[in-house]
mmCIF file with all atom_site columns, C-alpha atoms in Angstrom:
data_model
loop_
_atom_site.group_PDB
_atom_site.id
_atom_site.type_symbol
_atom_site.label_atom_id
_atom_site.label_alt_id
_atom_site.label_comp_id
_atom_site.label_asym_id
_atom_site.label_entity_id
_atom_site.label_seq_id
_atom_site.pdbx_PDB_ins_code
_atom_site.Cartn_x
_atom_site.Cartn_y
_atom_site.Cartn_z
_atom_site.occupancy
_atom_site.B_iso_or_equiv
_atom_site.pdbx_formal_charge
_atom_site.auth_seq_id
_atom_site.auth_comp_id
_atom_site.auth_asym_id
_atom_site.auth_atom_id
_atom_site.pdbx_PDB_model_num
ATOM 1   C CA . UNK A 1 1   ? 79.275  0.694   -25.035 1.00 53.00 ? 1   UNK A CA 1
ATOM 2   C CA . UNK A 1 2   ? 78.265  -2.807  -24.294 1.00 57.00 ? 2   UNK A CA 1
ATOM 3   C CA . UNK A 1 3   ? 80.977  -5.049  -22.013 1.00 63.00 ? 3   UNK A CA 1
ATOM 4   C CA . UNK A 1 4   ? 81.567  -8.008  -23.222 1.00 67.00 ? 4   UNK A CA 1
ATOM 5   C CA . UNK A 1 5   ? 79.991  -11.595 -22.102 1.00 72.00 ? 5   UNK A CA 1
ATOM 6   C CA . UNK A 1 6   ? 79.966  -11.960 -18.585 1.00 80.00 ? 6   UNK A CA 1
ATOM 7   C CA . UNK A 1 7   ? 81.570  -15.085 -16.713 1.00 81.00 ? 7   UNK A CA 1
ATOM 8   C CA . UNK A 1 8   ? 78.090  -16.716 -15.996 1.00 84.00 ? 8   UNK A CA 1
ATOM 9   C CA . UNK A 1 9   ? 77.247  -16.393 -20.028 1.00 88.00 ? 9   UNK A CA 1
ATOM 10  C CA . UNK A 1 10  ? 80.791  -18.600 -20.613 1.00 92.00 ? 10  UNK A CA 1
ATOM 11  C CA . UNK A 1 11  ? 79.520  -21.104 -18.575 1.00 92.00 ? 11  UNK A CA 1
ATOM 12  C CA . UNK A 1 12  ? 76.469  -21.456 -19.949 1.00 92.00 ? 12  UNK A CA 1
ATOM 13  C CA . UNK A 1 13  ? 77.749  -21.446 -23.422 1.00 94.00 ? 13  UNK A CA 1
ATOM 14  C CA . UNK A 1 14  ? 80.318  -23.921 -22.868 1.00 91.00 ? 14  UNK A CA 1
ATOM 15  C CA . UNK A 1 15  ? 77.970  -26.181 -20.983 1.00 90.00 ? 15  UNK A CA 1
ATOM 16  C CA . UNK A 1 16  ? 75.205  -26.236 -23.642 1.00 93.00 ? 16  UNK A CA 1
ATOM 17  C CA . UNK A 1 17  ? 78.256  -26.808 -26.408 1.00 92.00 ? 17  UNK A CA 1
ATOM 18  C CA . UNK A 1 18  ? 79.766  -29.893 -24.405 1.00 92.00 ? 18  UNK A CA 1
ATOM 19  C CA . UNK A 1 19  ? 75.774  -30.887 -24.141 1.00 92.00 ? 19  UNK A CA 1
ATOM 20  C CA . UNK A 1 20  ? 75.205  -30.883 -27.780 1.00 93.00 ? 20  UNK A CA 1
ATOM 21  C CA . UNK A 1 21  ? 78.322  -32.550 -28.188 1.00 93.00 ? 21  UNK A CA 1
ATOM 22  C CA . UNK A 1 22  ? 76.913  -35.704 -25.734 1.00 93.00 ? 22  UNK A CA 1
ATOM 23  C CA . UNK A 1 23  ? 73.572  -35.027 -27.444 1.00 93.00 ? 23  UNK A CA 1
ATOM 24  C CA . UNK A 1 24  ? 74.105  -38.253 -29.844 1.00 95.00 ? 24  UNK A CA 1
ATOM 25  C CA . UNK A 1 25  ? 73.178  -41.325 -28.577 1.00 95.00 ? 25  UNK A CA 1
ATOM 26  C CA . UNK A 1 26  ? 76.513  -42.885 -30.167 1.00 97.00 ? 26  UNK A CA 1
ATOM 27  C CA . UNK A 1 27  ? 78.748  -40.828 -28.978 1.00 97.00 ? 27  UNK A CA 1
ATOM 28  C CA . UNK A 1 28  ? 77.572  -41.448 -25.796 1.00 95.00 ? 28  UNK A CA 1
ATOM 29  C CA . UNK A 1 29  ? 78.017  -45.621 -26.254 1.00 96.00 ? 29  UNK A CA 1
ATOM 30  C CA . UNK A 1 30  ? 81.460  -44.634 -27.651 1.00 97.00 ? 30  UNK A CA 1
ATOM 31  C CA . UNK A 1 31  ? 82.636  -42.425 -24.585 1.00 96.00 ? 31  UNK A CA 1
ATOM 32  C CA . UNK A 1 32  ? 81.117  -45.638 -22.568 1.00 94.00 ? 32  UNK A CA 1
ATOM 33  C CA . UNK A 1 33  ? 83.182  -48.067 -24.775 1.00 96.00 ? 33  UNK A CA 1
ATOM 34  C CA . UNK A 1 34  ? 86.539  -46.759 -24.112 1.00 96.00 ? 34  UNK A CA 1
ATOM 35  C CA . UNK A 1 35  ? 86.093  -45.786 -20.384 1.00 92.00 ? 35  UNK A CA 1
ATOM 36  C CA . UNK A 1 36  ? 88.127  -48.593 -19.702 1.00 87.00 ? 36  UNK A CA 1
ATOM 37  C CA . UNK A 1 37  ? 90.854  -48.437 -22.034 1.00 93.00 ? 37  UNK A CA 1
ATOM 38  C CA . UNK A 1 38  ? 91.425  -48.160 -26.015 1.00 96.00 ? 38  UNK A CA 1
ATOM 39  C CA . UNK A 1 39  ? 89.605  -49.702 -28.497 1.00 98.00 ? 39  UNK A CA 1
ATOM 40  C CA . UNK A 1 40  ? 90.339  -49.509 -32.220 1.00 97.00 ? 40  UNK A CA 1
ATOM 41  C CA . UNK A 1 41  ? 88.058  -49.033 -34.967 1.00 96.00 ? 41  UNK A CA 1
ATOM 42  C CA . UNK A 1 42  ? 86.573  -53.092 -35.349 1.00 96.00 ? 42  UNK A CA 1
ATOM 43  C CA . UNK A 1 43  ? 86.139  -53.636 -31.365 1.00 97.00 ? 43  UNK A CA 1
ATOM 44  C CA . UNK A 1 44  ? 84.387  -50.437 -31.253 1.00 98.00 ? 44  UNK A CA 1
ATOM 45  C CA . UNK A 1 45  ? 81.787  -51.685 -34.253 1.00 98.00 ? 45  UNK A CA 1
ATOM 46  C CA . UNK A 1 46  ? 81.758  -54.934 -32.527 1.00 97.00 ? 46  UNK A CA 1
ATOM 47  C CA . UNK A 1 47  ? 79.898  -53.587 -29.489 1.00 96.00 ? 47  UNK A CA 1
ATOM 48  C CA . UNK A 1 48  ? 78.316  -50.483 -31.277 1.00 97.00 ? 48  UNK A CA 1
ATOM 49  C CA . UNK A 1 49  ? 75.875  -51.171 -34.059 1.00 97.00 ? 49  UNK A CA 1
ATOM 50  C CA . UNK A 1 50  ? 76.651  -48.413 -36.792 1.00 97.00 ? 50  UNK A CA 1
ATOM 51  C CA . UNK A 1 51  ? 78.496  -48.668 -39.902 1.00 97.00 ? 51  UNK A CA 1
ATOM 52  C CA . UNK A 1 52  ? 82.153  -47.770 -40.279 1.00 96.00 ? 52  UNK A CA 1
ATOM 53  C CA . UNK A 1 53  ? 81.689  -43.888 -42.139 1.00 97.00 ? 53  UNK A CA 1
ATOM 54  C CA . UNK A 1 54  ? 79.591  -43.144 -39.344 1.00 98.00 ? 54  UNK A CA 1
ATOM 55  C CA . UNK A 1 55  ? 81.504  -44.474 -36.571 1.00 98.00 ? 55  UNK A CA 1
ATOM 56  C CA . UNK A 1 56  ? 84.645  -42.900 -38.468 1.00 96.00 ? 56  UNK A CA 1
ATOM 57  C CA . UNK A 1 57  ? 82.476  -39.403 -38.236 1.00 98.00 ? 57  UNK A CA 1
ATOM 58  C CA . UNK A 1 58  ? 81.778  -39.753 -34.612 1.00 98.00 ? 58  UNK A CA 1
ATOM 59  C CA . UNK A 1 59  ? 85.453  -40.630 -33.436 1.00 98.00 ? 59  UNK A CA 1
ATOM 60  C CA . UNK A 1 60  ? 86.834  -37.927 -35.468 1.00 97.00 ? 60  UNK A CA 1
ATOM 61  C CA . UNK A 1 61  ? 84.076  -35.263 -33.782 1.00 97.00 ? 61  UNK A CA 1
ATOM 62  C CA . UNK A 1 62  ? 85.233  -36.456 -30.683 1.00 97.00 ? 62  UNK A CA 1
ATOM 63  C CA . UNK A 1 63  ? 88.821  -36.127 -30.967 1.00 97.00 ? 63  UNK A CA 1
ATOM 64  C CA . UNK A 1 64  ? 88.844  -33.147 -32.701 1.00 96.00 ? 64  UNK A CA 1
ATOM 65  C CA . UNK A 1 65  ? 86.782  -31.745 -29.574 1.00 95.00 ? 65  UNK A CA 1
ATOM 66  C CA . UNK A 1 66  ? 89.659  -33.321 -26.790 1.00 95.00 ? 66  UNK A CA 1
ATOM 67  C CA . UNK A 1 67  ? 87.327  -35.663 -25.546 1.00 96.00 ? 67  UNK A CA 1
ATOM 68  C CA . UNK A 1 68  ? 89.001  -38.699 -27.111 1.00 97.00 ? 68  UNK A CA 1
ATOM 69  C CA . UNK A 1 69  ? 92.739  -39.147 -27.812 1.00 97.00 ? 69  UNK A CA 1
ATOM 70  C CA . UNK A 1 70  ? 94.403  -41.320 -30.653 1.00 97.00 ? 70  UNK A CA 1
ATOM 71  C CA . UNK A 1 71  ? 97.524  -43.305 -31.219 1.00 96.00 ? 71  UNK A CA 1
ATOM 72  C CA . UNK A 1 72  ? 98.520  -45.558 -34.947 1.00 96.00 ? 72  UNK A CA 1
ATOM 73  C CA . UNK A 1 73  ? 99.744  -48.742 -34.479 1.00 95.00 ? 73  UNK A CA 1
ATOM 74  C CA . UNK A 1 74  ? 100.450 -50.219 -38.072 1.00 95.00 ? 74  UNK A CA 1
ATOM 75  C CA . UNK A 1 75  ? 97.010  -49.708 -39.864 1.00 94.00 ? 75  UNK A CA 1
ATOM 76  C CA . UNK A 1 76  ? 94.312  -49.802 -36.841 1.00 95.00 ? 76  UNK A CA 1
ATOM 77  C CA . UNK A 1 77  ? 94.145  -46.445 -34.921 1.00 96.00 ? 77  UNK A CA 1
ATOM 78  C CA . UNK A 1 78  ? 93.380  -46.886 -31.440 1.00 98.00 ? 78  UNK A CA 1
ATOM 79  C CA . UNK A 1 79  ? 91.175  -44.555 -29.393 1.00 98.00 ? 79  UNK A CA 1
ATOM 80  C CA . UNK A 1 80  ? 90.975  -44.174 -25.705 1.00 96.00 ? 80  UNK A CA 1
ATOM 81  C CA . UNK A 1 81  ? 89.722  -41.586 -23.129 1.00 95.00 ? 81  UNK A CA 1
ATOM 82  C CA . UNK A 1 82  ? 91.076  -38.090 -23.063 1.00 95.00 ? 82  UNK A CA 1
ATOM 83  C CA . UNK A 1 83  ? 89.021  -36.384 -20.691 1.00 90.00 ? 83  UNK A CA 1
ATOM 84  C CA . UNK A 1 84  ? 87.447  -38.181 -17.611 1.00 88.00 ? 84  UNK A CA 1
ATOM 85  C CA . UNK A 1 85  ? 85.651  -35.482 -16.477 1.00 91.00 ? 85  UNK A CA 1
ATOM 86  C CA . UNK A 1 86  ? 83.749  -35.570 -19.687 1.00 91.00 ? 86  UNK A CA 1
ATOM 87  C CA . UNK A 1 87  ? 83.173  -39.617 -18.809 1.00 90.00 ? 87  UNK A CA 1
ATOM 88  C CA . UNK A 1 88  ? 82.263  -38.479 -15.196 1.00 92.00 ? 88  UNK A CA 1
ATOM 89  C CA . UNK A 1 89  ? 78.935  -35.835 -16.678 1.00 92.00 ? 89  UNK A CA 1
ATOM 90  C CA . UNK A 1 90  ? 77.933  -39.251 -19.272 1.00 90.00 ? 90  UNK A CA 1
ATOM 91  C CA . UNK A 1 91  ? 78.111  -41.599 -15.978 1.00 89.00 ? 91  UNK A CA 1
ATOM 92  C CA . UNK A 1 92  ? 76.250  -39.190 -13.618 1.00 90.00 ? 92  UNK A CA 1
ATOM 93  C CA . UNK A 1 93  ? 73.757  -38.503 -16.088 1.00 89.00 ? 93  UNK A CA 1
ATOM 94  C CA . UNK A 1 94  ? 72.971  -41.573 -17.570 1.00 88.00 ? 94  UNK A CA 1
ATOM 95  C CA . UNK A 1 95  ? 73.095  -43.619 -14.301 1.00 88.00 ? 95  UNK A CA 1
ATOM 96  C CA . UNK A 1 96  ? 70.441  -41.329 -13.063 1.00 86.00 ? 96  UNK A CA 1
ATOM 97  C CA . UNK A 1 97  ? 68.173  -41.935 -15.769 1.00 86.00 ? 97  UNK A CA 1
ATOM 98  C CA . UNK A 1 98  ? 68.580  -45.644 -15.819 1.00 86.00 ? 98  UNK A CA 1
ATOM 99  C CA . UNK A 1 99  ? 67.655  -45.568 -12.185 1.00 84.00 ? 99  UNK A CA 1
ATOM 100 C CA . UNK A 1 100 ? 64.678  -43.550 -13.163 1.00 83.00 ? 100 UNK A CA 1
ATOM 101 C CA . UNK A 1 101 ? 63.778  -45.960 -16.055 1.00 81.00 ? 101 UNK A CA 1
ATOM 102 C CA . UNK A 1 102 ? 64.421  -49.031 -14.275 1.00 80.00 ? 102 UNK A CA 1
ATOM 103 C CA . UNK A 1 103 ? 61.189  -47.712 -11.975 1.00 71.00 ? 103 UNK A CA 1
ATOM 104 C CA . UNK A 1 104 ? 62.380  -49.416 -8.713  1.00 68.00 ? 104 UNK A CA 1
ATOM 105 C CA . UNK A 1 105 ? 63.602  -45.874 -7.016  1.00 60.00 ? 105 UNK A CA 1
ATOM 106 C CA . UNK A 1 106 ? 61.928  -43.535 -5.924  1.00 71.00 ? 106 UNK A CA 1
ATOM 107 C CA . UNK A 1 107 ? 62.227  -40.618 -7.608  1.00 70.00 ? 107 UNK A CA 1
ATOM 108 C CA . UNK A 1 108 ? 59.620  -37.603 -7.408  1.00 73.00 ? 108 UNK A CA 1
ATOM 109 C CA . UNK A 1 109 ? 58.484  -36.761 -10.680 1.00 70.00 ? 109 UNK A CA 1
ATOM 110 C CA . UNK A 1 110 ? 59.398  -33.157 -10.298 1.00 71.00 ? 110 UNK A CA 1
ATOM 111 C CA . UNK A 1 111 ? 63.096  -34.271 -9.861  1.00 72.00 ? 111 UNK A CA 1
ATOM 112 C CA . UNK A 1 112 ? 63.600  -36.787 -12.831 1.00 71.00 ? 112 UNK A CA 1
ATOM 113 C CA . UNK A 1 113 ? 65.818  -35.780 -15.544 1.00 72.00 ? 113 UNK A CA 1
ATOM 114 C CA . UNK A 1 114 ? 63.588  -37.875 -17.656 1.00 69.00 ? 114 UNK A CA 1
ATOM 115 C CA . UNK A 1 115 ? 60.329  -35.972 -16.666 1.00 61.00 ? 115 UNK A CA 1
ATOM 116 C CA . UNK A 1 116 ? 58.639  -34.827 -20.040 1.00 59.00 ? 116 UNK A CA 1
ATOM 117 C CA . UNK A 1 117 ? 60.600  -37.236 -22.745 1.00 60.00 ? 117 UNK A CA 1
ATOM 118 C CA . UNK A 1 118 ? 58.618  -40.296 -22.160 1.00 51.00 ? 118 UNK A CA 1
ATOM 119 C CA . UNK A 1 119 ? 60.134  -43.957 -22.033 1.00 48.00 ? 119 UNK A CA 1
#
Protein backbone atom coordinates (compact mmCIF):
# COMPACT_ATOMS: atom_id res chain seq x y z
CA UNK A 1 0.00 0.00 0.00
CA UNK A 2 1.41 3.32 -0.90
CA UNK A 3 0.99 6.33 2.00
CA UNK A 4 -0.11 9.14 0.81
CA UNK A 5 1.98 12.50 -0.18
CA UNK A 6 4.34 13.34 2.31
CA UNK A 7 4.53 16.94 3.99
CA UNK A 8 7.68 17.99 1.93
CA UNK A 9 5.63 16.95 -1.50
CA UNK A 10 2.69 19.67 -0.17
CA UNK A 11 5.11 22.16 -0.05
CA UNK A 12 6.50 21.74 -3.09
CA UNK A 13 3.24 21.48 -4.83
CA UNK A 14 1.80 24.44 -3.35
CA UNK A 15 4.91 26.47 -3.97
CA UNK A 16 5.22 25.64 -7.70
CA UNK A 17 1.13 26.37 -7.92
CA UNK A 18 1.48 29.93 -6.19
CA UNK A 19 4.68 30.19 -8.77
CA UNK A 20 2.70 29.57 -11.81
CA UNK A 21 0.17 31.71 -10.50
CA UNK A 22 3.00 34.86 -10.31
CA UNK A 23 4.34 33.35 -13.55
CA UNK A 24 2.50 36.25 -15.71
CA UNK A 25 4.17 39.24 -16.07
CA UNK A 26 0.70 41.15 -15.47
CA UNK A 27 -0.28 39.73 -12.70
CA UNK A 28 2.73 40.56 -11.25
CA UNK A 29 2.29 44.64 -12.25
CA UNK A 30 -1.25 44.12 -10.86
CA UNK A 31 -0.21 42.62 -7.35
CA UNK A 32 2.42 45.75 -7.56
CA UNK A 33 -0.48 48.18 -8.43
CA UNK A 34 -2.61 47.63 -5.50
CA UNK A 35 0.15 47.12 -2.82
CA UNK A 36 -0.79 50.33 -1.66
CA UNK A 37 -4.38 50.35 -1.60
CA UNK A 38 -7.46 49.63 -4.11
CA UNK A 39 -7.67 50.44 -7.44
CA UNK A 40 -10.69 49.87 -9.67
CA UNK A 41 -10.83 48.59 -13.04
CA UNK A 42 -9.78 52.21 -15.19
CA UNK A 43 -6.79 53.22 -12.66
CA UNK A 44 -5.56 49.80 -12.97
CA UNK A 45 -5.54 50.11 -17.12
CA UNK A 46 -4.22 53.51 -16.60
CA UNK A 47 -0.89 52.28 -15.25
CA UNK A 48 -1.03 48.72 -16.86
CA UNK A 49 -1.01 48.55 -20.62
CA UNK A 50 -3.53 45.62 -21.51
CA UNK A 51 -6.96 45.77 -22.68
CA UNK A 52 -9.99 45.52 -20.43
CA UNK A 53 -11.05 41.40 -21.21
CA UNK A 54 -7.67 40.68 -20.32
CA UNK A 55 -7.20 42.72 -17.36
CA UNK A 56 -10.88 41.50 -16.40
CA UNK A 57 -9.27 37.73 -16.81
CA UNK A 58 -6.33 38.45 -14.67
CA UNK A 59 -8.26 40.15 -11.66
CA UNK A 60 -10.76 37.49 -11.66
CA UNK A 61 -7.71 34.63 -11.57
CA UNK A 62 -6.46 36.44 -8.82
CA UNK A 63 -9.35 36.75 -6.67
CA UNK A 64 -10.66 33.61 -7.25
CA UNK A 65 -7.11 32.30 -5.95
CA UNK A 66 -7.34 34.76 -2.42
CA UNK A 67 -4.67 36.78 -3.53
CA UNK A 68 -6.81 39.82 -4.30
CA UNK A 69 -10.05 40.85 -2.54
CA UNK A 70 -13.08 42.87 -4.06
CA UNK A 71 -15.69 45.30 -2.94
CA UNK A 72 -18.80 47.15 -5.57
CA UNK A 73 -19.26 50.54 -5.17
CA UNK A 74 -22.10 51.60 -7.70
CA UNK A 75 -20.73 50.22 -11.09
CA UNK A 76 -16.71 50.24 -10.61
CA UNK A 77 -15.47 47.21 -8.54
CA UNK A 78 -12.57 47.99 -6.56
CA UNK A 79 -9.68 45.60 -5.93
CA UNK A 80 -7.10 45.71 -3.26
CA UNK A 81 -4.58 43.32 -1.57
CA UNK A 82 -5.71 40.18 0.14
CA UNK A 83 -2.69 38.48 0.96
CA UNK A 84 0.61 40.37 1.82
CA UNK A 85 2.58 37.57 2.12
CA UNK A 86 1.88 36.85 -1.47
CA UNK A 87 3.09 40.80 -2.12
CA UNK A 88 6.10 40.04 0.22
CA UNK A 89 7.49 36.64 -2.39
CA UNK A 90 6.68 39.41 -5.71
CA UNK A 91 8.84 42.19 -3.71
CA UNK A 92 11.68 39.84 -2.61
CA UNK A 93 11.88 38.36 -5.86
CA UNK A 94 11.63 40.99 -8.15
CA UNK A 95 13.80 43.46 -6.13
CA UNK A 96 16.49 40.92 -6.39
CA UNK A 97 16.43 40.71 -9.97
CA UNK A 98 16.26 44.38 -10.59
CA UNK A 99 19.36 44.65 -8.48
CA UNK A 100 20.84 42.00 -10.64
CA UNK A 101 19.71 43.77 -13.89
CA UNK A 102 20.55 47.13 -12.87
CA UNK A 103 24.43 45.57 -12.94
CA UNK A 104 25.78 47.90 -10.17
CA UNK A 105 25.82 44.93 -7.33
CA UNK A 106 27.69 42.49 -7.06
CA UNK A 107 26.21 39.48 -7.45
CA UNK A 108 28.16 36.09 -8.28
CA UNK A 109 26.80 34.60 -11.22
CA UNK A 110 26.20 31.32 -9.53
CA UNK A 111 23.78 33.15 -7.11
CA UNK A 112 21.55 35.27 -9.54
CA UNK A 113 18.05 34.32 -9.90
CA UNK A 114 18.42 35.65 -13.35
CA UNK A 115 21.42 33.33 -14.27
CA UNK A 116 20.40 31.43 -17.57
CA UNK A 117 17.25 33.76 -18.86
CA UNK A 118 19.27 36.45 -20.39
CA UNK A 119 18.39 40.31 -20.16
Amino acid sequence: MRAGPSESDVVFESSAALFTLLSTPIRLKIISAVCNGEKNVSELLDCIETTQPNMSQHLATLYRSGVLSKRREGTQIYYKLQSERVATVCRAVCTQIAIELDGSGKVPAAERLTAGFGR
